[in-house]
Amino acid sequence: MQLRDLLKELEASGDLVRIKKEVDVKFEMANVINSLGEKPVIFENVKGHTMPVFAGIASSRDIIARGLGTTKEDMLVKLVEALGTPKEPELLENPPCQEVVIHDPDLNTLPFLTHLDGDGGPYATATVSIIKDKETGRNACYHRLMRLDSKRATARLIPKRQTRTTYDRTKNDIEMAICIGNSTSVMIAASLGPPSGVDELAIANALSPTPLAKCITLDLEVPAHSEIVIEGRLTRDLDREGPFVDLTETRDFERQEPVFVVDCITTRNEAMYQALIPGRLEHKLLMGMPKEPTIYEEVSKVVTCTNVVVTMGGGSWLHSVVQIEKENPDDGIRAIQAAFKGHKSMKQVTIFDSDVDIYDPISMEWALATRFQATSDMLILPKQPGSSLDPSSDHSGKKTLTSKLGLDATKPTDVDPKKYEKVSYGNIDINDYLEK
Ligand SMILES: Cc1cc2nc3c(=O)[nH]c(=O)nc-3n(C[C@H](O)[C@H](O)[C@H](O)COP(=O)(O)O)c2cc1C
């Protein structure tokens, strides 16, 4: 489903808020989005800007599922299928994203948000960035942009992401197109980290039709229905980027990062800018959820895996829970080892049987209380490569190091399974017992 269709559908079902009051992109807008619990919203009157701003279309699993034309329960299978069978998108002539072409662009005309006091500057965060690598082809990845002036912004390129790899092995500038205001399929695909050489836009197209458009000034293709496309170059110049809040809701520090220079901006008619506040629901879901299929695939190689959730409490990045159909005594421990292969930044994983609801913290804690013994059901892996986002990791060396924890909360196979079953009371019609 395309973005504008989703917004229309959300409005028709009463799930979208319109704010007509004037709102400032400096501090105020991020606070309003947060206070709405990131419910989908359109700000019609943005102080100092002509463009409306929207946010919140990936703030819950249900809304993401609606954007992908599926349900929360079937989403994992849909993602696994799309990852396995990317579909080359078609090219559109006269695409919507080029209805307006600005050849002398000014980044100040776009409503970049300043989210919190202490941020390094105004940031664009819903920024799906497209590059091409000579060896591995097209790549889409999010790169937050901190505006420096009317033509320049620094882009955060995390090590080992394809854009950083390509940048580091290139001597010249790299063409980059930054797409803002995208469909759920494009947002999810850009959050995935498929093996190098797999085109995220072909995965987006496998999730739902995502035609592309050739850029005006670059040899790149972008989603044809993006609201805004910033065409430009990642230069060899470095400048300050950060501080900025990241996934763990702690502050990422200031670094020297590549400077992006804008050459041209294209937009749809009546284009809308997209905001995405860092560290909160939307950011967390978009980061964590795409790791669920990769964990699922690894665990499925060794045991029967029935579900995976990367949990919010772990910053939607560091912790996950995995549900399996246990058949052999060591299935739980094997699942732990496989899960860590499926998501390298993960620090803690817990394995549950299929009768435990892995969306319900109480159900999971019950299984840990009744099926888990620390002396026999726990795996600790010291000094493992860890996530730069975890303040408790050891950041003193070249590589971040952490210890990893796996908990096997599945019931043993060699005892009477009835001992571990949760009893349930019957459901009766209570009206039969109340005075009439
Ligand atoms: C909202 C959001 C913001 C992100 N910001 C950045 C960023 O600023 N820099 C970065 O390198 N990765 C960022 N990421 C992560 C990448 O999009 C993600 O890891 C991607 O899978 C990398 O895939 P690749 O290595 O194939 O490019 C962000 C992800 C999300 C969902």
Tab-separated table of C-alpha atoms and ligand atoms in Angstrom:
chain	number	residue	atom	x	y	z
A	1	MET	CA	0.000	0.000	0.000
A	2	GLN	CA	1.316	3.463	-0.857
A	3	LEU	CA	1.791	6.050	1.904
A	4	ARG	CA	-1.088	8.366	0.922
A	5	ASP	CA	-3.507	5.394	0.743
A	6	LEU	CA	-2.441	4.313	4.236
A	7	LEU	CA	-2.919	7.830	5.655
A	8	LYS	CA	-6.386	7.966	4.055
A	9	GLU	CA	-7.281	4.578	5.518
A	10	LEU	CA	-6.024	5.534	8.981
A	11	GLU	CA	-8.049	8.744	8.872
A	12	ALA	CA	-11.210	6.908	7.777
A	13	SER	CA	-10.903	4.450	10.683
A	14	GLY	CA	-10.361	7.270	13.214
A	15	ASP	CA	-6.731	6.296	13.807
A	16	LEU	CA	-5.125	9.531	12.587
A	17	VAL	CA	-5.003	12.860	14.414
A	18	ARG	CA	-4.883	16.197	12.544
A	19	ILE	CA	-3.310	19.103	14.391
A	20	LYS	CA	-4.364	22.478	12.990
A	21	LYS	CA	-2.688	24.628	15.686
A	22	GLU	CA	0.702	26.069	14.687
A	23	VAL	CA	3.549	23.852	15.937
A	24	ASP	CA	7.259	24.651	16.077
A	25	VAL	CA	9.734	22.055	14.764
A	26	LYS	CA	12.143	23.150	17.475
A	27	PHE	CA	11.378	20.954	20.531
A	28	GLU	CA	7.561	21.398	20.412
A	29	MET	CA	6.751	18.947	17.610
A	30	ALA	CA	8.751	16.037	19.075
A	31	ASN	CA	7.004	16.580	22.419
A	32	VAL	CA	3.554	16.598	20.779
A	33	ILE	CA	4.331	13.373	18.858
A	34	ASN	CA	5.566	11.741	22.071
A	35	SER	CA	2.548	12.963	24.079
A	36	LEU	CA	0.244	11.426	21.480
A	37	GLY	CA	1.943	8.078	22.162
A	38	GLU	CA	3.173	8.367	18.558
A	39	LYS	CA	-0.363	7.839	17.231
A	40	PRO	CA	-0.373	8.670	13.492
A	41	VAL	CA	-0.594	12.449	13.141
A	42	ILE	CA	-0.502	15.190	10.502
A	43	PHE	CA	0.641	18.678	11.537
A	44	GLU	CA	-1.084	21.014	9.100
A	45	ASN	CA	0.410	24.262	10.344
A	46	VAL	CA	4.171	24.079	10.815
A	47	LYS	CA	5.793	27.287	12.053
A	48	GLY	CA	7.966	28.897	9.352
A	49	HIS	CA	7.241	26.152	6.772
A	50	THR	CA	4.699	25.555	4.046
A	51	MET	CA	4.893	21.744	4.142
A	52	PRO	CA	2.772	19.671	6.530
A	53	VAL	CA	4.579	17.069	8.653
A	54	PHE	CA	3.300	13.591	9.453
A	55	ALA	CA	4.533	10.935	11.908
A	56	GLY	CA	3.566	7.658	13.532
A	57	ILE	CA	2.826	5.266	10.652
A	58	ALA	CA	5.159	2.630	12.105
A	59	SER	CA	4.426	3.188	15.797
A	60	SER	CA	2.736	-0.162	16.495
A	61	ARG	CA	2.869	-3.674	15.078
A	62	ASP	CA	-0.810	-3.385	14.121
A	63	ILE	CA	-0.299	-0.205	12.090
A	64	ILE	CA	2.814	-1.610	10.410
A	65	ALA	CA	0.829	-4.746	9.531
A	66	ARG	CA	-1.951	-2.573	8.023
A	67	GLY	CA	0.642	-0.763	5.906
A	68	LEU	CA	1.883	-4.121	4.640
A	69	GLY	CA	-1.645	-5.454	4.020
A	70	THR	CA	-1.317	-8.224	6.606
A	71	THR	CA	-1.867	-8.899	10.317
A	72	LYS	CA	0.494	-8.660	13.267
A	73	GLU	CA	0.474	-12.462	13.558
A	74	ASP	CA	1.294	-13.097	9.869
A	75	MET	CA	3.914	-10.372	9.550
A	76	LEU	CA	6.942	-12.521	10.450
A	77	VAL	CA	6.141	-15.021	7.676
A	78	LYS	CA	5.586	-12.150	5.202
A	79	LEU	CA	8.991	-10.669	6.058
A	80	VAL	CA	10.731	-14.061	5.810
A	81	GLU	CA	9.139	-14.610	2.360
A	82	ALA	CA	10.092	-11.141	1.075
A	83	LEU	CA	13.678	-11.578	2.290
A	84	GLY	CA	13.840	-14.918	0.472
A	85	THR	CA	12.276	-13.735	-2.791
A	86	PRO	CA	13.115	-10.098	-3.625
A	87	LYS	CA	11.289	-8.814	-6.746
A	88	GLU	CA	12.944	-6.354	-9.165
A	89	PRO	CA	10.743	-3.215	-9.205
A	90	GLU	CA	9.483	-1.599	-12.432
A	91	LEU	CA	10.606	1.899	-13.500
A	92	LEU	CA	7.960	4.642	-13.737
A	93	GLU	CA	8.119	7.506	-16.258
A	94	ASN	CA	6.905	10.885	-14.911
A	95	PRO	CA	6.900	9.646	-11.324
A	96	PRO	CA	4.918	11.373	-8.558
A	97	CYS	CA	8.128	12.133	-6.597
A	98	GLN	CA	9.285	14.470	-9.406
A	99	GLU	CA	6.110	16.559	-9.771
A	100	VAL	CA	8.136	19.479	-8.376
A	101	VAL	CA	11.855	19.866	-9.216
A	102	ILE	CA	14.020	22.384	-7.333
A	103	HIS	CA	17.405	22.898	-9.008
A	104	ASP	CA	18.761	25.421	-6.488
A	105	PRO	CA	17.694	23.721	-3.269
A	106	ASP	CA	17.883	25.022	0.277
A	107	LEU	CA	17.805	22.471	3.118
A	108	ASN	CA	16.352	25.168	5.408
A	109	THR	CA	13.066	24.917	3.507
A	110	LEU	CA	12.582	21.376	4.870
A	111	PRO	CA	11.156	21.169	8.409
A	112	PHE	CA	14.040	19.292	10.093
A	113	LEU	CA	13.139	18.805	13.781
A	114	THR	CA	15.275	19.743	16.758
A	115	HIS	CA	14.103	16.990	19.078
A	116	LEU	CA	15.691	17.624	22.460
A	117	ASP	CA	17.796	20.174	24.259
A	118	GLY	CA	21.381	18.939	23.870
A	119	ASP	CA	20.990	17.667	20.279
A	120	GLY	CA	23.840	18.664	17.941
A	121	GLY	CA	21.407	20.490	15.630
A	122	PRO	CA	18.240	20.081	13.545
A	123	TYR	CA	17.890	16.506	12.257
A	124	ALA	CA	16.102	14.607	9.502
A	125	THR	CA	15.517	11.048	10.734
A	126	ALA	CA	12.978	9.351	8.412
A	127	THR	CA	15.692	9.366	5.786
A	128	VAL	CA	15.885	6.321	3.528
A	129	SER	CA	19.220	6.785	1.771
A	130	ILE	CA	19.937	5.109	-1.569
A	131	ILE	CA	23.431	4.528	-2.940
A	132	LYS	CA	24.986	2.230	-5.537
A	133	ASP	CA	28.125	0.213	-4.941
A	134	LYS	CA	30.116	-0.891	-8.017
A	135	GLU	CA	30.402	-4.438	-6.684
A	136	THR	CA	27.243	-5.010	-4.676
A	137	GLY	CA	24.706	-2.777	-6.426
A	138	ARG	CA	21.884	-0.692	-5.009
A	139	ASN	CA	21.485	-0.289	-1.246
A	140	ALA	CA	18.866	1.405	0.922
A	141	CYS	CA	19.596	2.249	4.548
A	142	TYR	CA	18.526	4.875	7.061
A	143	HIS	CA	21.108	7.583	7.743
A	144	ARG	CA	20.150	10.401	10.070
A	145	LEU	CA	21.159	13.817	8.744
A	146	MET	CA	22.220	16.775	10.878
A	147	ARG	CA	21.780	20.054	8.962
A	148	LEU	CA	24.901	22.235	8.919
A	149	ASP	CA	23.683	24.958	6.518
A	150	SER	CA	21.456	25.460	3.455
A	151	LYS	CA	23.433	22.986	1.304
A	152	ARG	CA	25.187	20.639	3.730
A	153	ALA	CA	24.377	18.057	6.386
A	154	THR	CA	26.435	15.381	8.144
A	155	ALA	CA	25.251	11.799	7.690
A	156	ARG	CA	25.747	9.181	10.401
A	157	LEU	CA	27.248	6.109	8.688
A	158	ILE	CA	27.541	3.277	11.211
A	159	PRO	CA	30.518	0.926	10.620
A	160	LYS	CA	29.701	-2.287	8.721
A	161	ARG	CA	26.507	-0.829	7.209
A	162	GLN	CA	26.758	-1.037	3.420
A	163	THR	CA	26.915	2.752	2.942
A	164	ARG	CA	29.885	2.991	5.323
A	165	THR	CA	31.613	0.015	3.636
A	166	THR	CA	31.155	1.569	0.191
A	167	TYR	CA	32.230	5.008	1.434
A	168	ASP	CA	35.396	3.596	3.035
A	169	ARG	CA	36.499	1.765	-0.096
A	170	THR	CA	35.794	4.700	-2.442
A	171	LYS	CA	38.142	7.638	-3.069
A	172	ASN	CA	35.665	10.072	-4.633
A	173	ASP	CA	32.282	11.444	-3.646
A	174	ILE	CA	29.393	8.966	-3.593
A	175	GLU	CA	26.024	9.769	-5.153
A	176	MET	CA	23.267	9.484	-2.566
A	177	ALA	CA	19.519	10.122	-2.746
A	178	ILE	CA	17.639	10.645	0.494
A	179	CYS	CA	13.963	9.751	0.397
A	180	ILE	CA	11.646	11.210	3.031
A	181	GLY	CA	7.958	10.249	3.319
A	182	ASN	CA	7.814	6.593	2.376
A	183	SER	CA	5.456	3.623	2.336
A	184	THR	CA	5.637	1.054	5.149
A	185	SER	CA	7.259	-1.434	2.743
A	186	VAL	CA	10.100	0.965	1.947
A	187	MET	CA	10.537	1.870	5.628
A	188	ILE	CA	10.733	-1.782	6.686
A	189	ALA	CA	12.984	-2.804	3.783
A	190	ALA	CA	15.457	0.010	4.543
A	191	SER	CA	15.661	-1.178	8.138
A	192	LEU	CA	16.574	-4.715	7.074
A	193	GLY	CA	20.217	-5.663	6.777
A	194	PRO	CA	20.101	-8.410	4.139
A	195	PRO	CA	23.403	-9.858	2.917
A	196	SER	CA	25.521	-7.436	0.902
A	197	GLY	CA	24.325	-7.419	-2.708
A	198	VAL	CA	20.649	-7.959	-1.888
A	199	ASP	CA	18.630	-4.929	-3.001
A	200	GLU	CA	16.367	-3.617	-0.223
A	201	LEU	CA	14.108	-1.898	-2.780
A	202	ALA	CA	13.464	-5.302	-4.390
A	203	ILE	CA	12.493	-6.555	-0.925
A	204	ALA	CA	10.170	-3.538	-0.538
A	205	ASN	CA	8.655	-4.463	-3.906
A	206	ALA	CA	8.143	-8.055	-2.730
A	207	LEU	CA	6.307	-6.706	0.342
A	208	SER	CA	4.008	-4.524	-1.808
A	209	PRO	CA	4.368	-2.990	-5.302
A	210	THR	CA	7.107	-0.311	-5.106
A	211	PRO	CA	7.844	1.167	-8.543
A	212	LEU	CA	11.001	3.242	-8.857
A	213	ALA	CA	11.985	6.488	-10.561
A	214	LYS	CA	15.324	7.516	-12.063
A	215	CYS	CA	16.810	10.487	-10.221
A	216	ILE	CA	17.154	13.776	-12.152
A	217	THR	CA	20.834	14.476	-11.361
A	218	LEU	CA	22.096	11.049	-10.200
A	219	ASP	CA	22.494	7.557	-11.607
A	220	LEU	CA	20.215	6.189	-8.889
A	221	GLU	CA	16.650	4.956	-8.620
A	222	VAL	CA	14.311	5.881	-5.756
A	223	PRO	CA	10.779	4.841	-4.725
A	224	ALA	CA	8.544	6.677	-7.216
A	225	HIS	CA	5.974	7.578	-4.541
A	226	SER	CA	8.400	9.156	-2.026
A	227	GLU	CA	7.110	12.533	-0.877
A	228	ILE	CA	10.552	14.203	-0.999
A	229	VAL	CA	13.851	13.138	-2.622
A	230	ILE	CA	17.057	14.996	-1.785
A	231	GLU	CA	19.611	14.307	-4.520
A	232	GLY	CA	23.260	14.922	-3.653
A	233	ARG	CA	26.675	13.558	-2.801
A	234	LEU	CA	28.461	12.137	0.213
A	235	THR	CA	31.727	14.037	0.020
A	236	ARG	CA	35.145	13.269	1.495
A	237	ASP	CA	34.743	16.204	3.913
A	238	LEU	CA	34.060	15.374	7.540
A	239	ASP	CA	32.258	17.552	10.056
A	240	ARG	CA	30.651	17.188	13.463
A	241	GLU	CA	27.586	14.939	13.857
A	242	GLY	CA	25.762	14.608	17.171
A	243	PRO	CA	25.207	14.426	20.031
A	244	PHE	CA	21.901	12.706	19.300
A	245	VAL	CA	19.589	10.357	21.174
A	246	ASP	CA	19.652	6.772	19.915
A	247	LEU	CA	17.637	3.595	20.341
A	248	THR	CA	18.494	3.004	23.986
A	249	GLU	CA	17.194	6.529	24.813
A	250	THR	CA	20.700	7.456	25.932
A	251	ARG	CA	22.828	10.056	24.168
A	252	ASP	CA	25.076	9.025	21.300
A	253	PHE	CA	28.163	11.234	21.388
A	254	GLU	CA	29.522	13.726	18.833
A	255	ARG	CA	31.661	12.276	15.998
A	256	GLN	CA	33.236	13.410	12.733
A	257	GLU	CA	31.049	12.049	9.916
A	258	PRO	CA	30.877	12.533	6.117
A	259	VAL	CA	29.323	15.721	4.798
A	260	PHE	CA	26.385	15.299	2.393
A	261	VAL	CA	25.933	18.119	-0.149
A	262	VAL	CA	22.536	18.645	-1.797
A	263	ASP	CA	22.305	19.293	-5.571
A	264	CYS	CA	18.588	19.027	-6.286
A	265	ILE	CA	15.346	18.380	-4.409
A	266	THR	CA	12.306	16.804	-6.023
A	267	THR	CA	8.887	16.436	-4.382
A	268	ARG	CA	5.320	15.407	-4.985
A	269	ASN	CA	2.688	18.115	-5.370
A	270	GLU	CA	1.556	19.100	-1.855
A	271	ALA	CA	4.419	17.086	-0.406
A	272	MET	CA	4.447	16.056	3.238
A	273	TYR	CA	7.591	15.827	5.349
A	274	GLN	CA	7.994	12.789	7.631
A	275	ALA	CA	9.141	13.028	11.257
A	276	LEU	CA	10.370	10.046	13.274
A	277	ILE	CA	11.385	10.746	16.859
A	278	PRO	CA	14.553	8.962	17.987
A	279	GLY	CA	14.547	6.367	20.743
A	280	ARG	CA	10.781	5.963	20.924
A	281	LEU	CA	8.263	3.420	19.572
A	282	GLU	CA	8.617	3.942	15.827
A	283	HIS	CA	12.408	3.957	15.886
A	284	LYS	CA	12.433	0.908	18.160
A	285	LEU	CA	9.978	-1.145	16.105
A	286	LEU	CA	11.713	-0.333	12.827
A	287	MET	CA	15.084	-1.348	14.227
A	288	GLY	CA	14.056	-4.469	16.123
A	289	MET	CA	11.319	-6.027	14.017
A	290	PRO	CA	13.477	-6.628	10.910
A	291	LYS	CA	15.835	-8.707	13.067
A	292	GLU	CA	12.987	-11.114	13.880
A	293	PRO	CA	13.075	-12.884	10.470
A	294	THR	CA	16.873	-13.228	10.584
A	295	ILE	CA	16.740	-14.740	14.093
A	296	TYR	CA	13.828	-16.946	12.985
A	297	GLU	CA	15.776	-18.249	10.002
A	298	GLU	CA	18.853	-19.160	12.060
A	299	VAL	CA	16.841	-20.814	14.853
A	300	SER	CA	14.766	-22.712	12.266
A	301	LYS	CA	17.965	-24.328	10.991
A	302	VAL	CA	18.399	-26.198	14.309
A	303	VAL	CA	14.917	-26.553	15.896
A	304	THR	CA	11.257	-25.890	15.058
A	305	CYS	CA	10.823	-22.150	15.641
A	306	THR	CA	7.282	-20.798	15.960
A	307	ASN	CA	7.800	-17.087	16.731
A	308	VAL	CA	10.371	-14.401	17.574
A	309	VAL	CA	9.924	-10.992	19.208
A	310	VAL	CA	12.673	-8.410	19.683
A	311	THR	CA	11.401	-6.828	22.893
A	312	MET	CA	10.899	-3.123	23.624
A	313	GLY	CA	12.524	-3.207	27.080
A	314	GLY	CA	15.851	-4.148	25.523
A	315	GLY	CA	15.791	-0.976	23.434
A	316	SER	CA	14.176	-3.128	20.717
A	317	TRP	CA	17.707	-4.163	19.776
A	318	LEU	CA	19.564	-5.918	22.602
A	319	HIS	CA	17.027	-8.522	23.813
A	320	SER	CA	14.731	-11.019	22.142
A	321	VAL	CA	12.405	-13.871	23.017
A	322	VAL	CA	12.052	-16.961	20.860
A	323	GLN	CA	9.272	-19.542	20.848
A	324	ILE	CA	10.008	-23.144	19.816
A	325	GLU	CA	8.386	-26.594	19.603
A	326	LYS	CA	10.846	-28.504	21.749
A	327	GLU	CA	11.573	-32.068	20.641
A	328	ASN	CA	15.047	-32.846	22.056
A	329	PRO	CA	16.580	-32.087	25.493
A	330	ASP	CA	19.164	-29.653	24.056
A	331	ASP	CA	16.812	-27.762	21.702
A	332	GLY	CA	16.665	-24.750	24.050
A	333	ILE	CA	20.446	-24.313	24.222
A	334	ARG	CA	20.803	-24.894	20.452
A	335	ALA	CA	18.143	-22.248	19.854
A	336	ILE	CA	20.092	-19.774	22.031
A	337	GLN	CA	23.286	-20.276	20.030
A	338	ALA	CA	21.462	-19.959	16.703
A	339	ALA	CA	19.555	-16.840	17.806
A	340	PHE	CA	22.824	-15.012	18.550
A	341	LYS	CA	23.949	-15.824	14.979
A	342	GLY	CA	20.702	-14.301	13.661
A	343	HIS	CA	21.292	-10.918	15.307
A	344	LYS	CA	24.901	-10.097	16.095
A	345	SER	CA	24.207	-7.051	18.317
A	346	MET	CA	21.873	-9.025	20.574
A	347	LYS	CA	22.934	-9.427	24.175
A	348	GLN	CA	20.155	-11.511	25.741
A	349	VAL	CA	17.798	-14.160	24.389
A	350	THR	CA	15.208	-16.271	26.192
A	351	ILE	CA	13.684	-19.420	24.715
A	352	PHE	CA	10.069	-20.380	25.485
A	353	ASP	CA	7.765	-23.270	24.649
A	354	SER	CA	4.911	-22.692	22.229
A	355	ASP	CA	2.292	-22.571	25.028
A	356	VAL	CA	3.854	-19.336	26.354
A	357	ASP	CA	2.553	-16.015	24.978
A	358	ILE	CA	5.724	-14.166	23.941
A	359	TYR	CA	3.871	-10.857	23.600
A	360	ASP	CA	2.909	-11.041	27.318
A	361	PRO	CA	5.613	-10.212	29.923
A	362	ILE	CA	3.635	-11.951	32.714
A	363	SER	CA	3.320	-15.167	30.735
A	364	MET	CA	7.075	-15.116	30.037
A	365	GLU	CA	8.014	-14.398	33.640
A	366	TRP	CA	5.745	-17.275	34.701
A	367	ALA	CA	7.654	-19.637	32.397
A	368	LEU	CA	10.971	-18.416	33.787
A	369	ALA	CA	9.670	-18.943	37.328
A	370	THR	CA	8.376	-22.463	36.702
A	371	ARG	CA	10.602	-23.933	33.956
A	372	PHE	CA	14.043	-22.410	34.420
A	373	GLN	CA	17.000	-23.225	36.708
A	374	ALA	CA	19.999	-20.917	36.526
A	375	THR	CA	22.518	-23.706	37.200
A	376	SER	CA	21.502	-25.826	34.205
A	377	ASP	CA	19.468	-23.672	31.794
A	378	MET	CA	21.689	-20.672	31.236
A	379	LEU	CA	24.458	-19.862	28.776
A	380	ILE	CA	26.884	-16.986	29.446
A	381	LEU	CA	29.232	-15.925	26.643
A	382	PRO	CA	31.895	-13.474	27.877
A	383	LYS	CA	33.808	-10.914	25.770
A	384	GLN	CA	31.621	-11.047	22.684
A	385	PRO	CA	31.426	-8.332	19.993
A	386	GLY	CA	28.617	-6.064	21.169
A	387	SER	CA	26.472	-3.084	20.236
A	388	SER	CA	27.858	0.461	20.305
A	389	LEU	CA	24.441	1.496	21.650
A	390	ASP	CA	24.862	-0.267	25.009
A	391	PRO	CA	26.444	2.102	27.559
A	392	SER	CA	27.316	-0.863	29.844
A	393	SER	CA	29.499	-2.563	27.190
A	394	ASP	CA	33.282	-2.226	27.181
A	395	HIS	CA	34.015	0.559	24.663
A	396	SER	CA	37.706	0.930	25.574
A	397	GLY	CA	39.144	-1.061	22.644
A	398	LYS	CA	38.692	-0.852	18.874
A	399	LYS	CA	35.685	-3.184	19.065
A	400	THR	CA	32.843	-2.916	21.590
A	401	LEU	CA	32.802	-5.986	23.856
A	402	THR	CA	29.920	-7.348	25.893
A	403	SER	CA	28.876	-10.520	27.682
A	404	LYS	CA	25.853	-12.353	26.301
A	405	LEU	CA	23.184	-14.239	28.194
A	406	GLY	CA	20.903	-17.014	26.947
A	407	LEU	CA	18.081	-18.365	29.108
A	408	ASP	CA	16.329	-21.624	28.305
A	409	ALA	CA	12.837	-21.421	29.837
A	410	THR	CA	11.515	-24.492	28.035
A	411	LYS	CA	10.286	-27.469	30.024
A	412	PRO	CA	12.448	-30.616	30.140
A	413	THR	CA	11.530	-33.441	27.755
A	414	ASP	CA	12.308	-36.290	30.153
A	415	VAL	CA	9.661	-35.703	32.820
A	416	ASP	CA	5.878	-35.864	32.866
A	417	PRO	CA	4.900	-32.762	30.821
A	418	LYS	CA	1.727	-32.420	32.938
A	419	LYS	CA	3.943	-31.210	35.802
A	420	TYR	CA	4.682	-28.058	33.777
A	421	GLU	CA	1.250	-27.389	32.308
A	422	LYS	CA	-0.620	-24.299	33.424
A	423	VAL	CA	-4.106	-25.227	34.612
A	424	SER	CA	-7.013	-23.211	33.328
A	425	TYR	CA	-10.437	-22.573	34.765
A	426	GLY	CA	-13.556	-22.997	32.648
A	427	ASN	CA	-15.354	-20.050	31.125
A	428	ILE	CA	-18.989	-19.752	32.077
A	429	ASP	CA	-21.646	-17.197	31.193
A	430	ILE	CA	-21.578	-14.996	34.301
A	431	ASN	CA	-25.029	-13.556	33.513
A	432	ASP	CA	-26.560	-16.862	34.642
A	433	TYR	CA	-25.251	-16.149	38.158
A	434	LEU	CA	-26.120	-12.475	38.541
A	435	GLU	CA	-29.438	-11.288	39.998
A	436	LYS	CA	-31.818	-10.162	37.283
B	1	LIG	C1	14.730	4.945	12.167
B	1	LIG	C2	16.079	4.371	11.870
B	1	LIG	C3	17.197	5.173	11.905
B	1	LIG	C4	18.451	4.663	11.591
B	1	LIG	N1	19.528	5.484	11.556
B	1	LIG	C5	20.719	5.024	11.120
B	1	LIG	C6	21.829	5.920	10.953
B	1	LIG	O1	21.741	7.109	11.229
B	1	LIG	N2	22.987	5.402	10.469
B	1	LIG	C7	23.134	4.076	10.141
B	1	LIG	O2	24.213	3.699	9.670
B	1	LIG	N3	22.116	3.206	10.317
B	1	LIG	C8	20.909	3.638	10.793
B	1	LIG	N4	19.859	2.792	10.937
B	1	LIG	C9	20.060	1.330	10.729
B	1	LIG	C10	20.020	0.898	9.296
B	1	LIG	O3	18.941	1.417	8.548
B	1	LIG	C11	19.923	-0.628	9.247
B	1	LIG	O4	20.850	-1.189	10.110
B	1	LIG	C12	20.110	-1.249	7.895
B	1	LIG	O5	19.641	-2.530	8.016
B	1	LIG	C13	21.531	-1.401	7.402
B	1	LIG	O6	21.539	-2.222	6.247
B	1	LIG	P1	22.742	-2.223	5.189
B	1	LIG	O7	23.987	-2.588	5.959
B	1	LIG	O8	22.350	-3.217	4.153
B	1	LIG	O9	22.837	-0.856	4.607
B	1	LIG	C14	18.593	3.285	11.284
B	1	LIG	C15	17.461	2.472	11.273
B	1	LIG	C16	16.219	2.995	11.564
B	1	LIG	C17	15.033	2.103	11.527
